[in-house]
Tab-separated table of N, CA and C in Angstrom:
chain	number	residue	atom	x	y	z
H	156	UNK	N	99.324	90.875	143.520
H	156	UNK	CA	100.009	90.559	142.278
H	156	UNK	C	101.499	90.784	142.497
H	157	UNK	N	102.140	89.642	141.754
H	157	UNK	CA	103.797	90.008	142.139
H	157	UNK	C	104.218	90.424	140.525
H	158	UNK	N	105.548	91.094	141.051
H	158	UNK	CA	106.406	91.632	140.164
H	158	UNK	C	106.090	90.644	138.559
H	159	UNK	N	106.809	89.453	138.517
H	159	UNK	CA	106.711	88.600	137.549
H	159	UNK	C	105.024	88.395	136.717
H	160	UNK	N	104.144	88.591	137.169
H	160	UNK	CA	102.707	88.575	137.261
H	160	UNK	C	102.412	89.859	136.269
H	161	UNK	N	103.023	91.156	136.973
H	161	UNK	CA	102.543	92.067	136.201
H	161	UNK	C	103.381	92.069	134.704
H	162	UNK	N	104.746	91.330	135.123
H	162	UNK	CA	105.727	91.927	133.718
H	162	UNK	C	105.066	90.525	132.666
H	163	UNK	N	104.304	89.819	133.045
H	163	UNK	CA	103.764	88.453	132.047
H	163	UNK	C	102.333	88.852	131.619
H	164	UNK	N	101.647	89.905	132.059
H	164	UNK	CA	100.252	90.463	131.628
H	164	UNK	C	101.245	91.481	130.891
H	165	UNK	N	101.909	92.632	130.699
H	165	UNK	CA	102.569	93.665	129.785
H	165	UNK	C	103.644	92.823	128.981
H	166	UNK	N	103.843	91.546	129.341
H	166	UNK	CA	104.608	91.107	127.590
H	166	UNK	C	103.492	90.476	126.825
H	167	UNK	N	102.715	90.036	127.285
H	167	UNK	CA	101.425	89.329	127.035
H	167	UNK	C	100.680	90.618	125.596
H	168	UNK	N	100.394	91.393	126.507
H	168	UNK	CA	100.387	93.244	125.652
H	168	UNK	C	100.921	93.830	124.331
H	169	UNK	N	102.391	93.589	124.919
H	169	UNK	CA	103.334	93.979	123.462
H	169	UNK	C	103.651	92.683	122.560
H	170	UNK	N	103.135	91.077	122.762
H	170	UNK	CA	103.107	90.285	121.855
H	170	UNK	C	101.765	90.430	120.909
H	171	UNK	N	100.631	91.040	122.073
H	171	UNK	CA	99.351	91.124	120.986
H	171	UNK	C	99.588	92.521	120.088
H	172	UNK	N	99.739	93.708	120.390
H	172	UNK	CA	100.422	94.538	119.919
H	172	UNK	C	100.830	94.634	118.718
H	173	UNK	N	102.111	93.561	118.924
H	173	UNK	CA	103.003	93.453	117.963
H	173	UNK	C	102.331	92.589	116.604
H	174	UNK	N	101.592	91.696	116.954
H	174	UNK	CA	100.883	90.875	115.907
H	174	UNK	C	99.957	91.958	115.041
H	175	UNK	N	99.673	92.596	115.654
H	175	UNK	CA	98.397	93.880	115.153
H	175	UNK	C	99.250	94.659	114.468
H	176	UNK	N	100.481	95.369	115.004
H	176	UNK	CA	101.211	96.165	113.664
H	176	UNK	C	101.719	95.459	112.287
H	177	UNK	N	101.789	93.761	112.887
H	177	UNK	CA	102.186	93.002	111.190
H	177	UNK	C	100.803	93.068	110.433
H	178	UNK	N	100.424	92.957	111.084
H	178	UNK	CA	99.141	92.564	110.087
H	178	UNK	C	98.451	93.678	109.683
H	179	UNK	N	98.468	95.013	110.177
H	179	UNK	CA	98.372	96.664	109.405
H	179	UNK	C	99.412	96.664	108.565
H	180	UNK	N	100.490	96.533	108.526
H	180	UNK	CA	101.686	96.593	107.572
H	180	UNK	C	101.464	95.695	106.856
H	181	UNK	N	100.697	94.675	106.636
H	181	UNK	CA	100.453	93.828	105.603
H	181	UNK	C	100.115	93.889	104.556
H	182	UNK	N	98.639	94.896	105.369
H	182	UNK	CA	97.367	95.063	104.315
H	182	UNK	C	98.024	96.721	103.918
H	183	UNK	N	98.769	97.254	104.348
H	183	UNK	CA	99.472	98.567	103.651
H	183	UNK	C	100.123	98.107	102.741
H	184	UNK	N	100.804	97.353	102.897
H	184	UNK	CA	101.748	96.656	101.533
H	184	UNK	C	101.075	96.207	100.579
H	185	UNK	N	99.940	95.545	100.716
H	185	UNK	CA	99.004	94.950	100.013
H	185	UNK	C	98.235	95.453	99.477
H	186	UNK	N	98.258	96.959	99.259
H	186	UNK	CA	96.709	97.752	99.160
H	186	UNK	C	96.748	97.990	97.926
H	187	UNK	N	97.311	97.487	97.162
H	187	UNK	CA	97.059	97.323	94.994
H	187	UNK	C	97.645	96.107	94.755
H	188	UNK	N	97.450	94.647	95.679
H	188	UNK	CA	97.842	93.725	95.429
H	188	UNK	C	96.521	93.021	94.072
H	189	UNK	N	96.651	92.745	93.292
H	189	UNK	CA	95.546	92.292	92.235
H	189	UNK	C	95.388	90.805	92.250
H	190	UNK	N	96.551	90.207	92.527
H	190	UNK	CA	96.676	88.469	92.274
H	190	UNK	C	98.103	88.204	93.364
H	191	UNK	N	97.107	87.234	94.198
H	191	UNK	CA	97.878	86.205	95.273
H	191	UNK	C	97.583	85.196	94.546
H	192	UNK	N	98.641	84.032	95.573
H	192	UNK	CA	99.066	83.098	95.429
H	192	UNK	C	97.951	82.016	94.982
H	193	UNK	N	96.430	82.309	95.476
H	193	UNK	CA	95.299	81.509	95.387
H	193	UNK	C	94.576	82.285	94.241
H	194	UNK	N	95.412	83.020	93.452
H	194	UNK	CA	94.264	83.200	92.529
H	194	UNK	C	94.010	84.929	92.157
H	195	UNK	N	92.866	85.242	93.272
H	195	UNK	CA	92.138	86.461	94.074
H	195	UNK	C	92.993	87.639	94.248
H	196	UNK	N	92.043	88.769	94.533
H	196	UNK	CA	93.086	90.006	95.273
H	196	UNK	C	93.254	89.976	96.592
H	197	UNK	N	94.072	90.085	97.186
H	197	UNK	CA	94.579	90.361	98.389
H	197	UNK	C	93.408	90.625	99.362
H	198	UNK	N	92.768	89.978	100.358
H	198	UNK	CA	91.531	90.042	101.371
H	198	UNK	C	92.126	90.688	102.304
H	199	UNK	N	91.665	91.874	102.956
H	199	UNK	CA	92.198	92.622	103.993
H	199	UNK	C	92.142	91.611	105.427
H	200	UNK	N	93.164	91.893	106.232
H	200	UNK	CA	92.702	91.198	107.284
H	200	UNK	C	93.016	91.576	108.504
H	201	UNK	N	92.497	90.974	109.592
H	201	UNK	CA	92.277	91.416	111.074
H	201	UNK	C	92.940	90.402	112.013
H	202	UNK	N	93.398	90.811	113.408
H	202	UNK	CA	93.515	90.352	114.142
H	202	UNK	C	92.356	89.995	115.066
H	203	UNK	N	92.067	88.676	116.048
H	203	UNK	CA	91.359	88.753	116.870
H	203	UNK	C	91.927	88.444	118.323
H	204	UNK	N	91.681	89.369	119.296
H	204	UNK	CA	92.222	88.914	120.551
H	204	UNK	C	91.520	88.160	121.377
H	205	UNK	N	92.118	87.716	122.551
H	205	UNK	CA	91.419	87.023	123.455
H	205	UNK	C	91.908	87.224	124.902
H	206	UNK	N	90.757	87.584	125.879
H	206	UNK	CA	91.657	87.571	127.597
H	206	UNK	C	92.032	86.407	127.828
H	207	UNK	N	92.976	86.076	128.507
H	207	UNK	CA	93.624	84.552	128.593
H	207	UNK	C	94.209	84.496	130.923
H	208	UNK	N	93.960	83.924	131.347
H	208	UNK	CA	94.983	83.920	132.394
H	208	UNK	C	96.137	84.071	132.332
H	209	UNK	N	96.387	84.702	133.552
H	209	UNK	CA	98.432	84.653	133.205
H	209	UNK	C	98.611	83.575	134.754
H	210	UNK	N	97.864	83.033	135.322
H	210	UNK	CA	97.652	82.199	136.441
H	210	UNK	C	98.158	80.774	135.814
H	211	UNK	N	99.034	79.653	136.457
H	211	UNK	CA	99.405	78.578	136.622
H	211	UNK	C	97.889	77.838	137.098
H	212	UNK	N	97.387	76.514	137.375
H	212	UNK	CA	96.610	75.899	137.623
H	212	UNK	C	97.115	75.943	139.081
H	213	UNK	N	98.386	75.847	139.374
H	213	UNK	CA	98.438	75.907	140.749
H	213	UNK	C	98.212	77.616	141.682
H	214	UNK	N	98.816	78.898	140.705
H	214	UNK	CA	98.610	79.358	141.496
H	214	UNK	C	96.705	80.151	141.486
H	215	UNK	N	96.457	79.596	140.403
H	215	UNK	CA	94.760	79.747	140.699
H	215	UNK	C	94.577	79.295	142.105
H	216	UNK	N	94.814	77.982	142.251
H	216	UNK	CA	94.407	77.534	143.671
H	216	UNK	C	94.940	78.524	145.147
H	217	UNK	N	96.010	78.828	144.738
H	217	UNK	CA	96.074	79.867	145.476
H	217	UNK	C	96.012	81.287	145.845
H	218	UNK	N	94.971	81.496	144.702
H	218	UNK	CA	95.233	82.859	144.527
H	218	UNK	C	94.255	83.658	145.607
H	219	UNK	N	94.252	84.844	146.139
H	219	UNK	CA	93.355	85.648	146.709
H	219	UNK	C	92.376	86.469	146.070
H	220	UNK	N	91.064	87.200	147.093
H	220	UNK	CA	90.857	87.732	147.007
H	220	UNK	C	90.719	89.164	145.626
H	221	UNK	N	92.084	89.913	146.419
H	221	UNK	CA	93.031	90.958	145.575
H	221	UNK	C	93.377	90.595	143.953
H	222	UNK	N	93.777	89.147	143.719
H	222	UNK	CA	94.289	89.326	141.860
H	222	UNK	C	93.499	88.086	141.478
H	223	UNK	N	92.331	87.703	141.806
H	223	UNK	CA	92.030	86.523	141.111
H	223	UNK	C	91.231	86.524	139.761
H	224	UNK	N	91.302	88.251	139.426
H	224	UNK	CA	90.414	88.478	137.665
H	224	UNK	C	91.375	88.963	137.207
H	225	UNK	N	92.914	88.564	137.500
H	225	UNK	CA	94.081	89.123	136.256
H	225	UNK	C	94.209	88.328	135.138
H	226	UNK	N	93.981	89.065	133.680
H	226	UNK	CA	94.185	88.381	132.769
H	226	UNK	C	95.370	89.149	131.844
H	227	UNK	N	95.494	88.456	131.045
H	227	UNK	CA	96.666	88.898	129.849
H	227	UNK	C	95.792	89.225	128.655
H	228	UNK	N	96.132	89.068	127.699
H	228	UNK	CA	95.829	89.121	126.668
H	228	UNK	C	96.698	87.980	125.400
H	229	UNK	N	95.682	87.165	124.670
H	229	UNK	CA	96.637	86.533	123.062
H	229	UNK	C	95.701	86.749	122.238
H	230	UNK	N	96.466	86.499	121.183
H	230	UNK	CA	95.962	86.489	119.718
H	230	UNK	C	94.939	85.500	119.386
H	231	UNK	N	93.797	85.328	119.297
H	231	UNK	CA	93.206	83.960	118.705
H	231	UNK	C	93.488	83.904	117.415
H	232	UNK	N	93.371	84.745	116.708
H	232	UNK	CA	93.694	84.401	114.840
H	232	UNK	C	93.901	86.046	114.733
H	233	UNK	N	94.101	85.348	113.059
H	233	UNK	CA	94.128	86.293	112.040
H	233	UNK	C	92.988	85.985	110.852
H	234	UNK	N	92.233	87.148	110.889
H	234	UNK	CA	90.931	87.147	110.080
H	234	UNK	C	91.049	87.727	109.065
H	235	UNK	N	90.469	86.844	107.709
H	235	UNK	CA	90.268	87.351	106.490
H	235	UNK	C	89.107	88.613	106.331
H	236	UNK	N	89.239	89.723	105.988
H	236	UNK	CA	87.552	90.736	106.149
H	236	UNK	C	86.861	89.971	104.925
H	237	UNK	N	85.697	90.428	105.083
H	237	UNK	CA	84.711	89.646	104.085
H	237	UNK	C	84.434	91.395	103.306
H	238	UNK	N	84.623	92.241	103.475
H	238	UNK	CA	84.862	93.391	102.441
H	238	UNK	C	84.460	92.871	100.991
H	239	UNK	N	83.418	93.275	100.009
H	239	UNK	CA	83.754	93.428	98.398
H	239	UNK	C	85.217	94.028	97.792
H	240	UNK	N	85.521	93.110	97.093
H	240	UNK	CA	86.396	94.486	96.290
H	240	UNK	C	86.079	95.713	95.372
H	241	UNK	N	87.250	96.469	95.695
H	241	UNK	CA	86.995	97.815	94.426
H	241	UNK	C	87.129	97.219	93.187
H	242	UNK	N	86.202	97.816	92.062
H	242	UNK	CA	86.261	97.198	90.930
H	242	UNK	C	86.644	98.864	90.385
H	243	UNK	N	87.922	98.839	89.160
H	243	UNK	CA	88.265	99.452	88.730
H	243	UNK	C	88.276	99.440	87.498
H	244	UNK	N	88.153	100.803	86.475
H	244	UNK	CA	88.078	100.051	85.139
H	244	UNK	C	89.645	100.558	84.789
H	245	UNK	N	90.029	99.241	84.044
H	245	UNK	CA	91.292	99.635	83.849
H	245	UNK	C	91.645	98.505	82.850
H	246	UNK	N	91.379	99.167	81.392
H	246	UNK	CA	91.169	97.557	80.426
H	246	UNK	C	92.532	97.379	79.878
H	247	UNK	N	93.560	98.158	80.369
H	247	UNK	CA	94.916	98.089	79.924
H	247	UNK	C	95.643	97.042	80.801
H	248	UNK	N	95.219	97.136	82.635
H	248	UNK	CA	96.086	96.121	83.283
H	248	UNK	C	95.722	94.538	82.861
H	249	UNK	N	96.895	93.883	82.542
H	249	UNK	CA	97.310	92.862	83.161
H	249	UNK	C	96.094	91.573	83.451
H	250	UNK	N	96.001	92.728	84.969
H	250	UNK	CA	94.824	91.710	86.066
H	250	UNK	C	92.996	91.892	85.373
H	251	UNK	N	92.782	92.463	84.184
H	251	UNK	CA	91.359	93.102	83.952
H	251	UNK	C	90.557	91.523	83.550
H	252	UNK	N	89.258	91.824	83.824
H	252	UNK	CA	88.584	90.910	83.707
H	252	UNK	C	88.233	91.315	81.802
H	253	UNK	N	87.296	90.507	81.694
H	253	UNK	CA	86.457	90.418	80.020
H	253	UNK	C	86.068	92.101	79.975
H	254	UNK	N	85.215	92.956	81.061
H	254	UNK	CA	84.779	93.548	80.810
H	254	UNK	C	85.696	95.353	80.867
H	255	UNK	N	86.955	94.666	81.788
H	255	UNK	CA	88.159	95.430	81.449
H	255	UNK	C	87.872	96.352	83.082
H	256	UNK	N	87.506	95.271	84.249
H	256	UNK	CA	87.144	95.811	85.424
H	256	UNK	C	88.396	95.313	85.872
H	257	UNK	N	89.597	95.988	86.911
H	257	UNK	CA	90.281	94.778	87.765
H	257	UNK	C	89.556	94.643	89.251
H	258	UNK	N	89.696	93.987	90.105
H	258	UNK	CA	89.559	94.183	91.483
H	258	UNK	C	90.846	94.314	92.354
H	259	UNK	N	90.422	95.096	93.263
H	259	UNK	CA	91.883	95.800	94.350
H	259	UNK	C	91.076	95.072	95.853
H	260	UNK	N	91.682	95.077	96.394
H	260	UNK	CA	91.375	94.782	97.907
H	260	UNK	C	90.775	96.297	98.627
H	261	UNK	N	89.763	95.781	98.755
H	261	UNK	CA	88.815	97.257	99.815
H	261	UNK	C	89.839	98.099	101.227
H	262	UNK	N	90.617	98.466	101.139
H	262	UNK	CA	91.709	98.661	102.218
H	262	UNK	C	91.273	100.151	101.894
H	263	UNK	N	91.120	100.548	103.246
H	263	UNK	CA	91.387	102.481	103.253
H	263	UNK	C	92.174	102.660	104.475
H	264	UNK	N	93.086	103.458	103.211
H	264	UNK	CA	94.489	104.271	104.042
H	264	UNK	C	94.395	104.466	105.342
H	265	UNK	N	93.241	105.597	105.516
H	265	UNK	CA	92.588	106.182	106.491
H	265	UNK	C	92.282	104.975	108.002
H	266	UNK	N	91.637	104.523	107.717
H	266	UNK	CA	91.205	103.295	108.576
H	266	UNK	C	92.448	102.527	109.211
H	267	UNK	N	93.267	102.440	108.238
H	267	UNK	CA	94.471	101.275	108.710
H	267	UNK	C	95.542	102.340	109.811
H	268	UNK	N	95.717	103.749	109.284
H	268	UNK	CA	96.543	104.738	109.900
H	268	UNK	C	95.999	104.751	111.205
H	269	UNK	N	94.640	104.734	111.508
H	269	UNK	CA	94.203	104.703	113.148
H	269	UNK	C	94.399	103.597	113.740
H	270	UNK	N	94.335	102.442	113.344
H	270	UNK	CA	94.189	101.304	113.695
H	270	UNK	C	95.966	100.814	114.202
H	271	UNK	N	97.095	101.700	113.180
H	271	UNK	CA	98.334	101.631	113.399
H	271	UNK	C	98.571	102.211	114.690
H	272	UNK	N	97.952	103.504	114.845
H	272	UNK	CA	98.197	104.632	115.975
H	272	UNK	C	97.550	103.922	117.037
H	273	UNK	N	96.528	103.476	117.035
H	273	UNK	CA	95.945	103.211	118.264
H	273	UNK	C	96.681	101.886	118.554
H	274	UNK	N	97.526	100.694	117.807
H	274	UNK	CA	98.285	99.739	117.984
H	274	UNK	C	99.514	99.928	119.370
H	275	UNK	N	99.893	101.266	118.256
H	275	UNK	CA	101.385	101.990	118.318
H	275	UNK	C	101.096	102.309	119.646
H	276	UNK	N	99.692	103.165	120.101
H	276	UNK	CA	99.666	103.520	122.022
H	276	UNK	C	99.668	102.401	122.900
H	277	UNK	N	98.885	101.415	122.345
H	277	UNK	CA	98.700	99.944	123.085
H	277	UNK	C	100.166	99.573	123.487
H	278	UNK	N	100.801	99.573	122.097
H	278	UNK	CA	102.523	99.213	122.497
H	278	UNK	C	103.270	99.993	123.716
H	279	UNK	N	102.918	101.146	123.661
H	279	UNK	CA	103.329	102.098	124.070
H	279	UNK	C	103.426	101.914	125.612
H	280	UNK	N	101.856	101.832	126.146
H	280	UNK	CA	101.721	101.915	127.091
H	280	UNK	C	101.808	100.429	127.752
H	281	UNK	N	102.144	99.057	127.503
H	281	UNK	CA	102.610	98.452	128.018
H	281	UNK	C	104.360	98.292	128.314
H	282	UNK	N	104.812	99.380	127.468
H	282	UNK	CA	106.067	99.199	127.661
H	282	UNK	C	106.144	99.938	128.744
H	283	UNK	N	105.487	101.037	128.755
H	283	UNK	CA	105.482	101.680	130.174
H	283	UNK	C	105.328	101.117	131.549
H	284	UNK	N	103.867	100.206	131.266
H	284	UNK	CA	103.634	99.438	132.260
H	284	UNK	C	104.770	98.254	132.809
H	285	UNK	N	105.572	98.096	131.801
H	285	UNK	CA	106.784	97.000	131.881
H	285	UNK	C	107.867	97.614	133.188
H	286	UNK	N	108.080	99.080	132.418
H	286	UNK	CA	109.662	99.982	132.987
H	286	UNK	C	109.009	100.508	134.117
H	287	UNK	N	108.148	100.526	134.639
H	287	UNK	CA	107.006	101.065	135.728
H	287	UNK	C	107.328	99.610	136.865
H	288	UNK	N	107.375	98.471	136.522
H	288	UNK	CA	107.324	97.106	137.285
H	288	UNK	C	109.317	96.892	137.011
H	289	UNK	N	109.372	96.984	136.214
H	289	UNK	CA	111.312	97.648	136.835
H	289	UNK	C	111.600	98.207	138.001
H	290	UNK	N	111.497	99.743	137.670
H	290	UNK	CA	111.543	100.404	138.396
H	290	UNK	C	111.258	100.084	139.747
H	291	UNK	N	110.341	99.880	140.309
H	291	UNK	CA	109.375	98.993	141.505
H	291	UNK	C	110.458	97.755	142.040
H	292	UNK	N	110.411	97.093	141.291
H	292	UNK	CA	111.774	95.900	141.642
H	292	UNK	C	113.291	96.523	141.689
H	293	UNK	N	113.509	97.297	141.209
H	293	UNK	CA	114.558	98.139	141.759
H	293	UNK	C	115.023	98.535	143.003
H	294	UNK	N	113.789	99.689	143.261
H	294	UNK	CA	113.386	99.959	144.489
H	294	UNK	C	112.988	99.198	145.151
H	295	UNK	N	112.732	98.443	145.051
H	295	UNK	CA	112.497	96.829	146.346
H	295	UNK	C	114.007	96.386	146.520
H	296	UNK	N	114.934	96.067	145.390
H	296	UNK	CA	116.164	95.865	145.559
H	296	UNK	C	117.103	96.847	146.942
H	297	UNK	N	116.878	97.918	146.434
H	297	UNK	CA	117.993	98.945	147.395
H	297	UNK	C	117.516	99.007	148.359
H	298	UNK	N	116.035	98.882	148.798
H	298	UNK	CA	115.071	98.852	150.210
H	298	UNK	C	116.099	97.833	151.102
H	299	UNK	N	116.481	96.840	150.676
H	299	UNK	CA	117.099	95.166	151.109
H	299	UNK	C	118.142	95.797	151.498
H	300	UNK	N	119.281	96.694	151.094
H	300	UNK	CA	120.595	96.761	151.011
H	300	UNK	C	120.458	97.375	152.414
């Protein structure tokens, strides 16, 4: 695997990453949303990833032995959860139905805070893996001099 190879599997990383912290910050923002744009309360939602090649068609053909199961990582979508909503009684809001129930989007705090943290290490550690393949090309640099 060359230099460029590894730094296109770790941006590959912090683009999926990064899609995963919008979309936790979404449904945090969203978590007493009562009425969107279609109507409904706010549907929690998910990212889905996918392994992808970081290989050219050409250099598949040439590839060896040593790196020919390197993959990256992308985003395939963004998923609506199929979650019920919380039904709340609350015959004063606004959003209440006939029977004076509203619905909130099923989002727990709890759930989304791990899902941030464990994002936040993913990020983390490809940035590492990035300044790690620096470093390396660095030191290949001054080796030359």
């Amino acid at each position: 695997m060359d230099f460029m190879t590894a730094l296109d599997i770790g941006a590959s990383g912090l683009t999926a990453q990064r899609a995963q912290l919008n979309v936790i910050s979404m449904n945090m923002a969203n978590i007493r949303t009562t009425k969107t744009e279609t109507g409904g309360p706010y549907q929690r939602k998910s990212v889905s990833f996918e392994a992808t090649p970081v290989y050219s068609p050409f250099d598949q053909a040439m590839q060896n032995q040593l790196n020919r199961n390197l993959e990256g990582v992308k985003v395939l979508g963004v998923t609506q959860d199929q979650r019920p909503f919380k039904q709340v009684y609350e015959p004063n809001h606004p959003d209440a139905n006939d029977q004076g129930y509203v619905f909130y989007p099923d989002i727990n705090v709890v759930e989304e805070m791990a899902n941030m943290m464990q994002a936040m290490r993913g990020y983390e550690a490809n940035v590492q893996t990035i300044e790690g393949v620096k470093r390396m090309f660095q030191k290949a640099l001054t080796i030359g001099q």
